[in-house]
Coordinates of C-alpha atoms and ligand atoms in Angstrom, one line a residue:
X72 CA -13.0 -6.1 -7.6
X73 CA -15.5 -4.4 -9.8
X74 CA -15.7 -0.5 -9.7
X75 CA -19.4 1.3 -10.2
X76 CA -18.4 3.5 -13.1
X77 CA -22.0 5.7 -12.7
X78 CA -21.3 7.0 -9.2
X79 CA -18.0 9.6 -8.6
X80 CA -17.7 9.3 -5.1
X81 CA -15.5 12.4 -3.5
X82 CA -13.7 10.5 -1.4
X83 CA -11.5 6.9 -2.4
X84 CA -12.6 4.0 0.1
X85 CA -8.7 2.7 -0.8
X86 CA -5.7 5.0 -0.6
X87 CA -2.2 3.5 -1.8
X88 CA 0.7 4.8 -0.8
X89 CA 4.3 4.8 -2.4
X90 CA 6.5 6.3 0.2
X91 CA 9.1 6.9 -1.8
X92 CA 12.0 9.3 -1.1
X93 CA 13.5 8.6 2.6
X94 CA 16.8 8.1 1.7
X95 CA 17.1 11.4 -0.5
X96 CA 15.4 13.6 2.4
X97 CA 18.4 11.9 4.8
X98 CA 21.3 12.6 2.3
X99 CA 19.9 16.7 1.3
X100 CA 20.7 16.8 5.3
X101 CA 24.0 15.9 5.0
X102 CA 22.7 12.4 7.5
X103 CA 22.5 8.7 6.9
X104 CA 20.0 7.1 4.8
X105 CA 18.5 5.3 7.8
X106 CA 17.5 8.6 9.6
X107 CA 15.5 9.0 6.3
X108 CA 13.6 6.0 7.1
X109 CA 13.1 7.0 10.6
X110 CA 11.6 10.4 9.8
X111 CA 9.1 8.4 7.1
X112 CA 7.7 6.4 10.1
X113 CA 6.8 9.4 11.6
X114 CA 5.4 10.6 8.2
X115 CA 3.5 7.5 8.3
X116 CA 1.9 7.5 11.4
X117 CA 0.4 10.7 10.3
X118 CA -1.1 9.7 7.2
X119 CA -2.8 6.9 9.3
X120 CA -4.4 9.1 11.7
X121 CA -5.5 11.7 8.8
X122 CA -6.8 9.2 6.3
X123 CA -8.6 7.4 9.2
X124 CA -10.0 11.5 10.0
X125 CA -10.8 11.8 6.9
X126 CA -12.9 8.4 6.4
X127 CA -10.9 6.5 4.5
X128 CA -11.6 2.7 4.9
X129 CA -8.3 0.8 3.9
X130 CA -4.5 2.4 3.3
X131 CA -2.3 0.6 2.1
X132 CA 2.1 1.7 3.1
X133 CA 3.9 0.0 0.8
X134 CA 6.8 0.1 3.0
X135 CA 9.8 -2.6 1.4
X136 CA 9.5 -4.1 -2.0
X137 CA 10.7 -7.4 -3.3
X138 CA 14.1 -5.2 -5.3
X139 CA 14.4 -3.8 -2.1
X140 CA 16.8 -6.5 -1.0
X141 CA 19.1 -5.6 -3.3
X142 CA 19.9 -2.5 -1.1
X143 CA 23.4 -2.7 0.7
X144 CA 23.1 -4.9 3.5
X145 CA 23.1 -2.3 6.3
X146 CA 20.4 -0.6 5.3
X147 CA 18.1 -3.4 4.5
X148 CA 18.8 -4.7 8.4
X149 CA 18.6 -1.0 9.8
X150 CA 15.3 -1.4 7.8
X151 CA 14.5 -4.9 9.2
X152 CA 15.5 -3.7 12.6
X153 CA 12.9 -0.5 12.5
X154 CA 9.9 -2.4 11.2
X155 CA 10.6 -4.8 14.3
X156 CA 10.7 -1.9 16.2
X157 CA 7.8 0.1 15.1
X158 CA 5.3 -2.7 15.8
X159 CA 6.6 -3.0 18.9
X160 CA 5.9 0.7 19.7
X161 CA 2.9 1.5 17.7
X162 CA 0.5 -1.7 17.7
X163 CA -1.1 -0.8 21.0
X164 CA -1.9 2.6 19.9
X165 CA -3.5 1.6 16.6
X166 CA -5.4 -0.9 18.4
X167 CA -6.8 1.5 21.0
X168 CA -7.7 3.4 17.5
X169 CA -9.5 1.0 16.5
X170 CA -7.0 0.6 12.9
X171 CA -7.2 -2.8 11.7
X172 CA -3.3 -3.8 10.7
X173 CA -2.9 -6.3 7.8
X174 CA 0.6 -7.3 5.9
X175 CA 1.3 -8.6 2.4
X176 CA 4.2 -9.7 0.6
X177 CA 6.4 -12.2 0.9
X178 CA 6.5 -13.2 5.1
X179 CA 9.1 -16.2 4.7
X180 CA 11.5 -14.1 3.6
X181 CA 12.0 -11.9 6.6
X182 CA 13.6 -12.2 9.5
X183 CA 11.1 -14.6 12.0
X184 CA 10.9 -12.0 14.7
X185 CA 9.3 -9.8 12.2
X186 CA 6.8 -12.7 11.1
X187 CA 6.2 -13.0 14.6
X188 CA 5.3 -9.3 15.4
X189 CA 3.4 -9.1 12.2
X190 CA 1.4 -12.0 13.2
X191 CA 0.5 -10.8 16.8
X192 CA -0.5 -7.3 15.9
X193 CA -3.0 -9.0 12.7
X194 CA -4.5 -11.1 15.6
X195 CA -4.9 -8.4 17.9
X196 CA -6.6 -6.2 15.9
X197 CA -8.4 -7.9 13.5
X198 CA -11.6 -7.3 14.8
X199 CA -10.9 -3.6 14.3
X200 CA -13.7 -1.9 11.8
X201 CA -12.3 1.9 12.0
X202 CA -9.8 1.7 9.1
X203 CA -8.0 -1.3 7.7
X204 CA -3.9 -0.7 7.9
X205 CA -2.0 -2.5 5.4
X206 CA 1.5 -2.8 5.3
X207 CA 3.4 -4.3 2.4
X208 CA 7.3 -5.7 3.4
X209 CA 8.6 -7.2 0.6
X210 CA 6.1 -7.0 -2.0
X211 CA 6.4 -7.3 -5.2
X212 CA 3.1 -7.1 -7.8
X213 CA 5.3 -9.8 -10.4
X214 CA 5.6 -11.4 -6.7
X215 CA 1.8 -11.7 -6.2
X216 CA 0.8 -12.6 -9.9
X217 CA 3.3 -15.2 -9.2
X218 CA 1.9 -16.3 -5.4
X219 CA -2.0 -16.5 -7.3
X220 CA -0.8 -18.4 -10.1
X221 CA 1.0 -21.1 -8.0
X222 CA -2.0 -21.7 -5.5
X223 CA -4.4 -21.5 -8.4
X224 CA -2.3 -23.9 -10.2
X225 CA -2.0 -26.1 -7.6
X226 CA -5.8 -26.4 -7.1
X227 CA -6.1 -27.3 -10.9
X228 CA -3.5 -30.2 -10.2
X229 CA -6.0 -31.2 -7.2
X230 CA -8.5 -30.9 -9.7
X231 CA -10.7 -28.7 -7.2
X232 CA -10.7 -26.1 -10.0
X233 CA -11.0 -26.7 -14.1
X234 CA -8.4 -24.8 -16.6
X235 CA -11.5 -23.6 -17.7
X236 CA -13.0 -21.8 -15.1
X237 CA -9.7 -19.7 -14.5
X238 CA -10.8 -16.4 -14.7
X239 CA -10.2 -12.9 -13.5
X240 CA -12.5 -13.1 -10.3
X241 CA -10.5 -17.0 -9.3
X242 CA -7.1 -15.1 -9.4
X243 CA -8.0 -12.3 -7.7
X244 CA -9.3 -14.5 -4.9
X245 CA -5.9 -15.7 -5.0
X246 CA -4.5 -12.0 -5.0
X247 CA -3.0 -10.7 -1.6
X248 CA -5.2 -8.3 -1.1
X249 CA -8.4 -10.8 -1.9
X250 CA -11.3 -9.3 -0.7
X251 CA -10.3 -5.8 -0.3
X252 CA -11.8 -3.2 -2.7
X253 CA -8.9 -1.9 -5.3
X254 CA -7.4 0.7 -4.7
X255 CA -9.1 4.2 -5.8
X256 CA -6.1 6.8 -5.1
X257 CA -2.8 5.8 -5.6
X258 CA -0.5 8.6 -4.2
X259 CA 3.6 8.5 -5.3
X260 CA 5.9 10.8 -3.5
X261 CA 9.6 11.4 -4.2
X262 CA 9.3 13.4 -7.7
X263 CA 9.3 9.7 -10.1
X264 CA 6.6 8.4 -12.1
X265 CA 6.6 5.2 -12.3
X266 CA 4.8 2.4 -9.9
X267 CA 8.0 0.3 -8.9
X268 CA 6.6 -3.4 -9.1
X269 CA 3.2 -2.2 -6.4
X270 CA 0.3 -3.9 -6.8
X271 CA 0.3 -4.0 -10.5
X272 CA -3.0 -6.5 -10.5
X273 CA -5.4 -4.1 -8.4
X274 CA -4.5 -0.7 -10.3
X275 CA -5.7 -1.0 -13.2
X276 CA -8.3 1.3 -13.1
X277 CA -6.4 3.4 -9.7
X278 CA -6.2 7.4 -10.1
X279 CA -2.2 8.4 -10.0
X280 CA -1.2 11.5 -8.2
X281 CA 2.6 11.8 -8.6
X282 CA 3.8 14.0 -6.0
X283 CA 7.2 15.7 -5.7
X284 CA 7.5 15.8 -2.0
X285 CA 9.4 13.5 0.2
X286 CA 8.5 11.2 2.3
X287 CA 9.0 12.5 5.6
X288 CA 8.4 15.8 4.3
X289 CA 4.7 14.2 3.1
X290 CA 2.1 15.8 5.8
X291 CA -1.7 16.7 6.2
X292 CA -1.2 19.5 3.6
X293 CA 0.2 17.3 0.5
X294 CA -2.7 14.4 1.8
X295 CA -5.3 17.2 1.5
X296 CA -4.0 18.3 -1.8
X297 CA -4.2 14.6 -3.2
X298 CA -7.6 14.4 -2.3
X299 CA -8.5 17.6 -4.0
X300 CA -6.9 16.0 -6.9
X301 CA -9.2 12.6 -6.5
X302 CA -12.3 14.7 -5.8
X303 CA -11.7 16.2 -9.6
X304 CA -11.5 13.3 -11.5
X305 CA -14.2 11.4 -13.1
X306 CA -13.3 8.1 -13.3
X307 CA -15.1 5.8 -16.7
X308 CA -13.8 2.6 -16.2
X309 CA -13.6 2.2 -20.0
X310 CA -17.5 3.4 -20.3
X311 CA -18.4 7.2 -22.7
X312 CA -19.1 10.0 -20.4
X313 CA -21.7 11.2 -18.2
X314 CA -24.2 13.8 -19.8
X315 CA -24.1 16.6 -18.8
X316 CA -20.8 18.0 -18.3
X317 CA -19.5 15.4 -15.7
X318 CA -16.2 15.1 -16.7
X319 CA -13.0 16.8 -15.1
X320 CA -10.7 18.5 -17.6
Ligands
IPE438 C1 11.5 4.7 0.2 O1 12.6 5.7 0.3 C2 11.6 3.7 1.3 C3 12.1 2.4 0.9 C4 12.2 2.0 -0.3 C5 12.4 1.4 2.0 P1 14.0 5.4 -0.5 O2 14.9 4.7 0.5 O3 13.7 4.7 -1.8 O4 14.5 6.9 -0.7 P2 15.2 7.4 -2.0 O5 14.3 7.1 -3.2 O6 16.5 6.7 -2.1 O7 15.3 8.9 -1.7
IPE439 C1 9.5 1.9 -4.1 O1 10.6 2.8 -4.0 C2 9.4 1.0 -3.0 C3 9.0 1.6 -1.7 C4 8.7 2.8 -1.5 C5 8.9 0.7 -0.6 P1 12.0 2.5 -4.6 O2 12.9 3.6 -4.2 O3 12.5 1.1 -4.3 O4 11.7 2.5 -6.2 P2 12.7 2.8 -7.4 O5 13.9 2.0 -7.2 O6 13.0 4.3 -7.4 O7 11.9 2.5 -8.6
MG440 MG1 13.4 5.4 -3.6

């Protein structure tokens, strides 16, 4: 999407989220990697209800990536069996919230009860305007660079679309999160640096706050402090500087 490199708004409209160190929190506690996972859905129903508090129009959880099935097979259907299990319990209470739930990634791949829930709970609340919830299960950016190209490339073979007119704005149409602003804040936790195959299309121009908290250990306080940190930048978008003294150190 394109940005508006002359205003600096305070607040991102899209927060990203790399919920990254469950299994770690589990192990410093001497317990399985799966109670990790279980205290990061608790961690993530708080960020919902803060960000939505605090504004935010669209977070995005990514929540299992496309390398994530390489994980021993226990944990990925522990994993498998807790996503079925948290739409179950939480759906009706983000609806009554009025939180818009959206997935991306790669649906055919899991486990059709999941699809199933997944698809119910995007029905249900899809007329929802408070804050749009998006959840990606395995996602992969390479994933859906690949996904764009295909249905891009299969409208040129229909000839609906010329080799020529391919641009930025026709994949990005293509892109699963088509129609959705790019992310502003990208927020890591879990003490690395690196972005793990997440959206690599929409962050190109995304502010980075890597964070060494845990997941589950990830509350209201670390949230506050990564807005602070979003509220400071200035953001260019490849443009000189504002006059005047605009820019953050
Ligand atoms: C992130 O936590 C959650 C998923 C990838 C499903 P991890 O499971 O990667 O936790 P660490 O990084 O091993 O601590
Ligand atoms: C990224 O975390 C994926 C999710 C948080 C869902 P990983 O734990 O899979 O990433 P790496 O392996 O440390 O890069
Ligand atoms: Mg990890």
């Amino acid at each position: 999407m394109q940005q508006e490199a002359d205003k600096q708004p305070e607040r991102p409209r899209h927060v990203a989220v790399i919920m990254d160190g469950n299994g770690r929190w589990a192990t410093r506690l001497g317990r399985p990697r799966l109670a990790g996972h279980r205290a990061g859905v608790k961690a993530a129903r708080a960020i919902v209800e803060n960000c939505a508090n605090a504004g935010v129009e669209v977070l995005t959880l990514f929540a299992f990536s496309s390398e994530n099935w390489q994980r021993p097979s226990d944990e990925v259907n522990g994993l498998m069996r807790l996503f079925v299990e948290v739409l179950q319990r939480e759906v009706a209470a983000l609806h009554e919230n009025e939180i818009r739930l959206r997935f991306i990634g790669d649906r055919a791949s899991l486990p059709t009860i999941l699809q199933k829930r997944m698809a119910r709970a995007e029905s249900l609340t899809a007329g929802n305007q408070r804050m749009t919830l998006i959840v990606a299960i395995a996602y992969g950016g390479r994933w859906d660079i690949e996904q764009a190209v295909r249905r891009v490339a299969a409208k040129v073979a229909a000839g609906e679309i010329s080799p020529q007119a391919i641009d930025a704005a026709v994949l990005e149409r293509h892109m699963a999160l088509a129609g959705v602003p790019d992310p502003d804040l990208l927020i890591r936790t879990g003490n690395e640096s690196r972005i793990s195959n997440f959206l690599l299309w929409n962050l190109a121009y995304t502010e980075i706050y890597f964070c060494p908290t845990l997941w589950p250990d990830f509350g209201s306080a670390e949230l506050q402090a990564a807005l602070a940190f979003y509220a400071r930048r200035a953001r260019r978008f490849g443009r000189v500087a504002e006059p005047l003294g605009m820019l953050a150190d």
